[in-house]
């Protein structure tokens, strides 16, 4: 078996509501080799988003260890974590989360503002990302001028523009019609195959999950093979 | 600074609230500018009345020419002082004048106000290079003719060209109008000193004004005159004398104006704060997304601060710009030292522009700080869950 790229070891996560502990994840162990395409399934409220957030370093486990490409994510300071995220993670949200006041180009350019690239280099990279998702002709369009599927493809372009090795997608097709959902999953699959991106995608849709190599099931905070 | 473009576009996106906030801040800056321009204009007018290198002599402790008395023998002795510059013919450049207040109705409201009447000599005009007869002619010696400053002519009955004004039990015809480059003299009536002394039955002068041969020796000149027990006079640079006259009024206007501006600014700050809190609340998910992409808390803080700062700067620019139009407005006030009417206008200066922008920036920062801090303090997961 190849070396793991994403590794969770005995991860627990609880939320606290006042003095009441709400356990969400129990003793999660997960190994994802580089270049894998993993589908994470499970009923609503089972902790899928929480798990993804832990891997992305936007939340911290209550106990246990999360590491990505050998970096122990759970031990980085907040600002180091922010920097690490901007270089290593591409995040795709269910509701796209584009900035409504920025056009497609500017939305995709956003993560590049955190790099040292100059204006010209940024332009080239944004154009590449947008052409990968097939929206090079929509650069000047604002989110409200795009369909849901197009918005999600812009969001995917934003996730890949910094060329991260890991892409995390939280129900990327959850708000899309069948046709658009198909396109988005196809796109993720392409990123995995052509660009060797490691992809973890949360989905409810078994048809969408079929595109992945590995399917894992989260139920009541526990992770099972399907 | 990373997100300045994002901040700017957000301001454009919510046009109405941005506009209202800009308007609020603009209004405060306008008032603030207007007040400073007012006191600046007044100060400029009075200071311009004085000439560099000129000195004025009045009786000790009299503060103004109106209350001052200088006897003829004292005047003659001082006129002989060697420090006074001489003209080409060897005549000392010094003039003895009287200044008397008369009561005259204003054109605007038919109410009486004080008008200063100055008795001058031929040298008075030489000593004030800004003097220019703009209409009519000078008075004929030995007649009841006077000339009027352009501002007094405009605002007082009987003081226009060809009109007559009654004082000193005579009717005086205004035969000419003069300007002095916007200075306080334009609010005066000028006539021949002999005629005026005669009419007012006043055998003593009010003041002496002289040009010094060497302005650097002013202090020596002052010490000599003030130290002479025969004179009991006070010597001032002409500029300082007029500056002194504006002090009380400018301090009063400034204090009042700054107080009003600060009270108004509280309203504008609260307005900016409400706008920015609303912006933060509306964009919670966006903030969470930014943070997830790797933007730091500090960058988010600056983005929202920039937003309120940009609004404040636009407001400030509009306030300043509108205020500059006030230069077209002329106002008049009572000179609190002489109780005479003094006309002047709003006068902008680079300092006022600077203060206005600093004021706007302070409003922007104070109004935007707490909302920006709130935006920066969101936890990413919480912000992302807000929908
Ligand atoms: N910030 C939070 N505070 C309290 N409870 C939370 C928080 N985030 C998630 N939860 C709870 O954790 C559980 C798992 O949530 P989530 O990871 O969003 O599940 P899923 O994505 O599988 O629907 C839910 O019961 C949810 O209410
Ligand atoms: Mg979820």
PDB file of N, CA and C in Angstrom, chain B residues 2 6 20 28 38 76 97 106 149 158 201 295-296 299-300 307 314 316 319 335 364 380:
ATOM      1  N   UNK B   2      -4.619  43.673   1.061  1.00  0.00           N
ATOM      2  CA  UNK B   2      -4.810  42.632   0.055  1.00  0.00           C
ATOM      3  C   UNK B   2      -6.181  42.709  -0.589  1.00  0.00           C
ATOM      4  N   UNK B   6     -11.760  44.234  -3.147  1.00  0.00           N
ATOM      5  CA  UNK B   6     -12.984  43.617  -2.618  1.00  0.00           C
ATOM      6  C   UNK B   6     -13.773  44.643  -1.785  1.00  0.00           C
ATOM      7  N   UNK B  20     -25.675  56.940   1.873  1.00  0.00           N
ATOM      8  CA  UNK B  20     -26.156  57.618   3.080  1.00  0.00           C
ATOM      9  C   UNK B  20     -25.005  57.850   4.056  1.00  0.00           C
ATOM     10  N   UNK B  28     -20.764  66.366   7.903  1.00  0.00           N
ATOM     11  CA  UNK B  28     -19.969  66.767   9.064  1.00  0.00           C
ATOM     12  C   UNK B  28     -18.688  67.465   8.608  1.00  0.00           C
ATOM     13  N   UNK B  38     -14.249  79.916   7.793  1.00  0.00           N
ATOM     14  CA  UNK B  38     -14.786  81.185   8.282  1.00  0.00           C
ATOM     15  C   UNK B  38     -13.744  81.906   9.132  1.00  0.00           C
ATOM     16  N   UNK B  76       4.317 114.613  15.973  1.00  0.00           N
ATOM     17  CA  UNK B  76       5.410 115.273  15.258  1.00  0.00           C
ATOM     18  C   UNK B  76       6.771 114.767  15.709  1.00  0.00           C
ATOM     19  N   UNK B  97      -3.438 109.328  11.352  1.00  0.00           N
ATOM     20  CA  UNK B  97      -4.815 109.146  10.918  1.00  0.00           C
ATOM     21  C   UNK B  97      -5.757 109.246  12.101  1.00  0.00           C
ATOM     22  N   UNK B 106     -27.823  99.329   7.360  1.00  0.00           N
ATOM     23  CA  UNK B 106     -27.385  98.353   6.358  1.00  0.00           C
ATOM     24  C   UNK B 106     -28.410  98.293   5.238  1.00  0.00           C
ATOM     25  N   UNK B 149     -14.724 102.106   0.783  1.00  0.00           N
ATOM     26  CA  UNK B 149     -14.221 100.762   0.489  1.00  0.00           C
ATOM     27  C   UNK B 149     -15.312  99.965  -0.212  1.00  0.00           C
ATOM     28  N   UNK B 158     -26.250 104.740   1.572  1.00  0.00           N
ATOM     29  CA  UNK B 158     -25.579 106.026   1.459  1.00  0.00           C
ATOM     30  C   UNK B 158     -24.101 105.924   1.173  1.00  0.00           C
ATOM     31  N   UNK B 201     -14.753 117.590  15.187  1.00  0.00           N
ATOM     32  CA  UNK B 201     -14.277 118.447  16.264  1.00  0.00           C
ATOM     33  C   UNK B 201     -13.237 117.740  17.112  1.00  0.00           C
ATOM     34  N   UNK B 295      -6.976  33.592   4.245  1.00  0.00           N
ATOM     35  CA  UNK B 295      -6.780  34.989   4.663  1.00  0.00           C
ATOM     36  C   UNK B 295      -6.782  35.055   6.186  1.00  0.00           C
ATOM     37  N   UNK B 296      -5.904  35.874   6.727  1.00  0.00           N
ATOM     38  CA  UNK B 296      -5.750  35.927   8.179  1.00  0.00           C
ATOM     39  C   UNK B 296      -6.803  36.840   8.797  1.00  0.00           C
ATOM     40  N   UNK B 299      -6.049  40.410   7.992  1.00  0.00           N
ATOM     41  CA  UNK B 299      -6.441  40.862   6.656  1.00  0.00           C
ATOM     42  C   UNK B 299      -7.947  41.184   6.614  1.00  0.00           C
ATOM     43  N   UNK B 300      -8.733  40.339   7.285  1.00  0.00           N
ATOM     44  CA  UNK B 300     -10.176  40.599   7.343  1.00  0.00           C
ATOM     45  C   UNK B 300     -10.443  41.906   8.082  1.00  0.00           C
ATOM     46  N   UNK B 307     -12.849  49.439   4.181  1.00  0.00           N
ATOM     47  CA  UNK B 307     -14.153  49.765   3.626  1.00  0.00           C
ATOM     48  C   UNK B 307     -14.719  51.021   4.284  1.00  0.00           C
ATOM     49  N   UNK B 314     -14.309  59.272   0.828  1.00  0.00           N
ATOM     50  CA  UNK B 314     -15.186  59.806  -0.214  1.00  0.00           C
ATOM     51  C   UNK B 314     -16.059  60.904   0.405  1.00  0.00           C
ATOM     52  N   UNK B 316     -15.376  62.668   3.013  1.00  0.00           N
ATOM     53  CA  UNK B 316     -14.503  63.799   3.301  1.00  0.00           C
ATOM     54  C   UNK B 316     -14.246  64.636   2.056  1.00  0.00           C
ATOM     55  N   UNK B 319     -17.301  66.562   1.212  1.00  0.00           N
ATOM     56  CA  UNK B 319     -17.471  67.652   2.174  1.00  0.00           C
ATOM     57  C   UNK B 319     -16.543  68.823   1.865  1.00  0.00           C
ATOM     58  N   UNK B 335     -16.451  93.354  14.228  1.00  0.00           N
ATOM     59  CA  UNK B 335     -15.118  93.265  14.791  1.00  0.00           C
ATOM     60  C   UNK B 335     -15.264  93.574  16.279  1.00  0.00           C
ATOM     61  N   UNK B 364     -14.011  57.486  10.083  1.00  0.00           N
ATOM     62  CA  UNK B 364     -14.039  56.191   9.420  1.00  0.00           C
ATOM     63  C   UNK B 364     -13.466  55.087  10.299  1.00  0.00           C
ATOM     64  N   UNK B 380     -14.000  30.265  12.035  1.00  0.00           N
ATOM     65  CA  UNK B 380     -14.258  29.926  10.636  1.00  0.00           C
ATOM     66  C   UNK B 380     -15.471  29.010  10.494  1.00  0.00           C
TER      67      UNK B 380
END
